[in-house]
PDB file of C-alpha atoms in Angstrom:
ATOM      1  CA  UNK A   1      19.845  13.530  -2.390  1.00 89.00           C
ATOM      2  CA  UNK A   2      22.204  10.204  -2.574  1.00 94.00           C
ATOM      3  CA  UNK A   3      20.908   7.293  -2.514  1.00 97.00           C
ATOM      4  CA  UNK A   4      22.873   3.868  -0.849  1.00 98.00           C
ATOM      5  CA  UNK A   5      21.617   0.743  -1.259  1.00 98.00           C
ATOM      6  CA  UNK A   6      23.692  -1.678   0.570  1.00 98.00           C
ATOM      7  CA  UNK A   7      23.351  -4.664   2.376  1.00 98.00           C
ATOM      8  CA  UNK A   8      24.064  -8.906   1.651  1.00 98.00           C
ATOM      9  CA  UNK A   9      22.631 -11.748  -0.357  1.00 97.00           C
ATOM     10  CA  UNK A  10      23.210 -15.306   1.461  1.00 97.00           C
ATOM     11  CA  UNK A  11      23.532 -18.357  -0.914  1.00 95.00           C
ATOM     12  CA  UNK A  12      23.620 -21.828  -0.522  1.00 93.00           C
ATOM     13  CA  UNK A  13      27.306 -22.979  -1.389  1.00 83.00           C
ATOM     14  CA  UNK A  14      30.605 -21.563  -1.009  1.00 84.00           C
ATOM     15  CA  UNK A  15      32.595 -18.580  -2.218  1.00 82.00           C
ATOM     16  CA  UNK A  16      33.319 -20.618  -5.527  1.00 90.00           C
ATOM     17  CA  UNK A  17      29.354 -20.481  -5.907  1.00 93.00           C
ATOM     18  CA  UNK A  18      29.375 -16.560  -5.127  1.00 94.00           C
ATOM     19  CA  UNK A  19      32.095 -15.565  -7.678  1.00 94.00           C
ATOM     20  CA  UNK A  20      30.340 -17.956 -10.200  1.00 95.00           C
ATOM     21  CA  UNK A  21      27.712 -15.922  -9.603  1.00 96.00           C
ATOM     22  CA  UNK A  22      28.831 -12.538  -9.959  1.00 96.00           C
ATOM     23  CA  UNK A  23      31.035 -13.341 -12.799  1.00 96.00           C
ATOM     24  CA  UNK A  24      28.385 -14.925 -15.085  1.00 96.00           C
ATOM     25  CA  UNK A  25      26.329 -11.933 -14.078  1.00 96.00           C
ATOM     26  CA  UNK A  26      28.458  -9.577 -15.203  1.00 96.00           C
ATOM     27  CA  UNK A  27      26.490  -8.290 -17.765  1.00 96.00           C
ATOM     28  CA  UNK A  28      23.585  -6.796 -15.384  1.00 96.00           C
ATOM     29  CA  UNK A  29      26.355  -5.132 -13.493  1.00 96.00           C
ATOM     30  CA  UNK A  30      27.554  -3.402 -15.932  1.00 97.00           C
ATOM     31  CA  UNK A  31      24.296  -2.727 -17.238  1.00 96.00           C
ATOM     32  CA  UNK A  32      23.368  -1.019 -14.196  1.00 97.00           C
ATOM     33  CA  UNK A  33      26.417   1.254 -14.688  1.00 97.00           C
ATOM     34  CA  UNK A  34      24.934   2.265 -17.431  1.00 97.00           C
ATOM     35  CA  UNK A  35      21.927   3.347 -16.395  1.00 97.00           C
ATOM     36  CA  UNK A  36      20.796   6.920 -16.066  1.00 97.00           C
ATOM     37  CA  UNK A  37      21.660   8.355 -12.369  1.00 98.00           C
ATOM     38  CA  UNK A  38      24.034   5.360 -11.649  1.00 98.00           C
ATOM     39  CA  UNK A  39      26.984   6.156  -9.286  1.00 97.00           C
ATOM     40  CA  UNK A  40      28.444   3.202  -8.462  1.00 98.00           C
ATOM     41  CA  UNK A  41      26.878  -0.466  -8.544  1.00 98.00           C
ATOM     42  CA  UNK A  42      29.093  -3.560  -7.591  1.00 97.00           C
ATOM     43  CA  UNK A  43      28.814  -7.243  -6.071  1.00 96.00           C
ATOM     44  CA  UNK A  44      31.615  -8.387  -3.521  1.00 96.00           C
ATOM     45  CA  UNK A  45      32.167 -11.819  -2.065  1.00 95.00           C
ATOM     46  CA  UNK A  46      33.017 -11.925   1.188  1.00 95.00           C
ATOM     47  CA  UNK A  47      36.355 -12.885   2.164  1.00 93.00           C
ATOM     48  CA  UNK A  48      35.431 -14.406   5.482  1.00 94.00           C
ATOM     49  CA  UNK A  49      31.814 -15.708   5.176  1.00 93.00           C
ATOM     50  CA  UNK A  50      31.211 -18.118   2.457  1.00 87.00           C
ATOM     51  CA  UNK A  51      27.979 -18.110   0.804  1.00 93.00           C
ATOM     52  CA  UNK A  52      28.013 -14.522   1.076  1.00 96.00           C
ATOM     53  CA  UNK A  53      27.665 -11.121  -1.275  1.00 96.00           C
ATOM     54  CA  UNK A  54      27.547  -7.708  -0.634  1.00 98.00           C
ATOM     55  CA  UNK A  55      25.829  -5.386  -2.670  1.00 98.00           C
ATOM     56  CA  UNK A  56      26.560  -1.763  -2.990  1.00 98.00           C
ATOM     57  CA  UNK A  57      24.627   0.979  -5.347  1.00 98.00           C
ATOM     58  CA  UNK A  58      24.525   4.445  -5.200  1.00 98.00           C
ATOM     59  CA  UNK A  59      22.133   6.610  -6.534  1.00 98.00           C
ATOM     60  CA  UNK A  60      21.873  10.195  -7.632  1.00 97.00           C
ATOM     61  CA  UNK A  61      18.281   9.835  -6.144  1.00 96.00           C
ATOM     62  CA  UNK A  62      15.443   8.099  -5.384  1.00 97.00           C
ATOM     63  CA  UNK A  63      14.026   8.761  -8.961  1.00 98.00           C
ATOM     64  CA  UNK A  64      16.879   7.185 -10.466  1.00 98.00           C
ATOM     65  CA  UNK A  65      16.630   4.039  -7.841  1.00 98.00           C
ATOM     66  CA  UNK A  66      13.409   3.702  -8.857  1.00 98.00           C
ATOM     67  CA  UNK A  67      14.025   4.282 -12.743  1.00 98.00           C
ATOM     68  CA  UNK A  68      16.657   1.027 -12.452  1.00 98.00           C
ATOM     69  CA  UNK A  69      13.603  -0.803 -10.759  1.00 98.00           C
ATOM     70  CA  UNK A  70      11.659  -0.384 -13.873  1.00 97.00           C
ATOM     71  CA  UNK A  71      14.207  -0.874 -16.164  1.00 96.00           C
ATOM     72  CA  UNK A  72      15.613  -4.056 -18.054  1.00 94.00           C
ATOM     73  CA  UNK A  73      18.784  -5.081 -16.541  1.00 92.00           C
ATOM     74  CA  UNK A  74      17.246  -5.020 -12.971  1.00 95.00           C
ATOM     75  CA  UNK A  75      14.890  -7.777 -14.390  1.00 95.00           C
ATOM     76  CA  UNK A  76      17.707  -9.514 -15.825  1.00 95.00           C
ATOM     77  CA  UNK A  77      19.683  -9.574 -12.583  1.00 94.00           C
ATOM     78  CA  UNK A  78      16.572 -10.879 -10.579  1.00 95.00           C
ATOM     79  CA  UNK A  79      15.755 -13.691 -13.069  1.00 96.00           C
ATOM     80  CA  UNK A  80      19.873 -14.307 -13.209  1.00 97.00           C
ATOM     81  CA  UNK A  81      19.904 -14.581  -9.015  1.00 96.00           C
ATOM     82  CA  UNK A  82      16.884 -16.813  -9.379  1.00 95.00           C
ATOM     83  CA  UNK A  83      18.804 -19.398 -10.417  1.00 95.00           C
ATOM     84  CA  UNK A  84      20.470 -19.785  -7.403  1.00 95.00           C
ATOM     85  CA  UNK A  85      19.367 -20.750  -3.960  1.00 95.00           C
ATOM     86  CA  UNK A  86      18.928 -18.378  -1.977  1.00 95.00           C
ATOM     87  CA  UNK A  87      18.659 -18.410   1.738  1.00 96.00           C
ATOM     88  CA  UNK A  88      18.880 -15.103   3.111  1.00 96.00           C
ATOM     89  CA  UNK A  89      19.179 -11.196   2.509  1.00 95.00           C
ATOM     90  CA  UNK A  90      19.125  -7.971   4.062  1.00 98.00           C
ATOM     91  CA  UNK A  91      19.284  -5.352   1.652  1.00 98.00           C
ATOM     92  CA  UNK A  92      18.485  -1.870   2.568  1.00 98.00           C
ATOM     93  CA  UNK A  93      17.988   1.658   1.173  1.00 98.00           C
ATOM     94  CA  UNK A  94      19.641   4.576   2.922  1.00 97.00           C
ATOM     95  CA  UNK A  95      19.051   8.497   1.951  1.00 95.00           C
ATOM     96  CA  UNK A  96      22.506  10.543   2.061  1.00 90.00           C
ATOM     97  CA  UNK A  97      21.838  14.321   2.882  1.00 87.00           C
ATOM     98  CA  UNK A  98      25.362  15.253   2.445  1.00 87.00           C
ATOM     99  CA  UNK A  99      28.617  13.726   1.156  1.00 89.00           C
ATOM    100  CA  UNK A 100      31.562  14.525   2.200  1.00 91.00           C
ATOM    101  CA  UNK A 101      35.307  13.016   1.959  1.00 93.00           C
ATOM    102  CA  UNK A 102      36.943  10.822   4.626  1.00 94.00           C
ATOM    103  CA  UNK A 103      40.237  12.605   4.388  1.00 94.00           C
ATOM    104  CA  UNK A 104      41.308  16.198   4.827  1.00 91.00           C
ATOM    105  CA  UNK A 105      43.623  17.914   1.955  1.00 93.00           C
ATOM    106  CA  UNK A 106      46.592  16.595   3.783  1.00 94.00           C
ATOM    107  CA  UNK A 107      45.510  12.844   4.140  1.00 95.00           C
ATOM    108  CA  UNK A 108      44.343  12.111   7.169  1.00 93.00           C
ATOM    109  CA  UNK A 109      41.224  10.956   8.566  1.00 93.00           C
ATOM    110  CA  UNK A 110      38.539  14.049   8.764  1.00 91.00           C
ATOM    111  CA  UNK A 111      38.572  15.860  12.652  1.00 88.00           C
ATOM    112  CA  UNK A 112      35.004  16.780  11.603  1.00 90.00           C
ATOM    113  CA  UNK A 113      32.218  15.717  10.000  1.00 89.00           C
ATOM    114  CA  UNK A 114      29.042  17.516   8.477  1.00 88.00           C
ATOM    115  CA  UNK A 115      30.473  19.746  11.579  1.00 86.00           C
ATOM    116  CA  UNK A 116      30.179  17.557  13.952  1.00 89.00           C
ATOM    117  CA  UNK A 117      33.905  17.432  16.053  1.00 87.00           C
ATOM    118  CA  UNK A 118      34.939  14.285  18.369  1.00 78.00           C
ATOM    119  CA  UNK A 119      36.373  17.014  20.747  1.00 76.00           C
ATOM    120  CA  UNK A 120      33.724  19.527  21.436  1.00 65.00           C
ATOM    121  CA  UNK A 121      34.956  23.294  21.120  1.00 63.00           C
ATOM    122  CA  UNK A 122      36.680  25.302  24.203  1.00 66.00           C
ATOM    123  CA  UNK A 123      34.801  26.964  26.248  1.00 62.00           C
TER     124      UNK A 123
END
């Protein structure tokens, strides 16, 4: 099962601050990539809200999640956020049973999803 962790890390400062952060952290980032069971793992500063990141990770599964917990870079990145004040975050973990694209073959948005249908079936 996929695992998402997503959610937002609120800092004291502006988006200079935030991009300052994430650049000079680089290093965990792409350490996480790295790391067994990594999917994706990125850092985003919000275009609208300054002071804010979003995080993003996926998972193979929640033994890999927990593997990056134990391992070295995920140390590194909490001693490399400790640097900087931080005043908020709400950062979740989220199971995926299924995966699925957005788009059909042709392009467009999905009419169904894990077979669920906006418009129910004639009856």
């Amino acid at each position: 099962m996929r695992i998402i962790v997503a959610g937002t890390l609120r800092f004291a400062g502006d988006e200079v601050l935030c991009s300052e952060i994430i650049r000079s952290g680089a290093e965990h980032i792409v350490s996480s990539r790295k790391e067994q069971g990594c999917v994706a793992y990125n850092w985003a500063v919000d275009p609208l809200d300054a002071g804010l990141i979003h995080v993003y990770e996926e998972w193979e599964s929640e033994r890999a999640l927990l593997g990056h917990f134990a391992h070295s870079s995920y140390a590194a990145m909490r001693d490399h956020l400790g640097r900087y004040e931080l005043t908020g975050f709400a950062v979740q973990i989220y199971s995926a049973a299924g995966v699925e694209p957005v788009y059909d073959e042709d392009g467009w948005p999905r009419r169904e999803i894990f077979g669920v249908s906006l418009n129910p079936p004639a009856g």
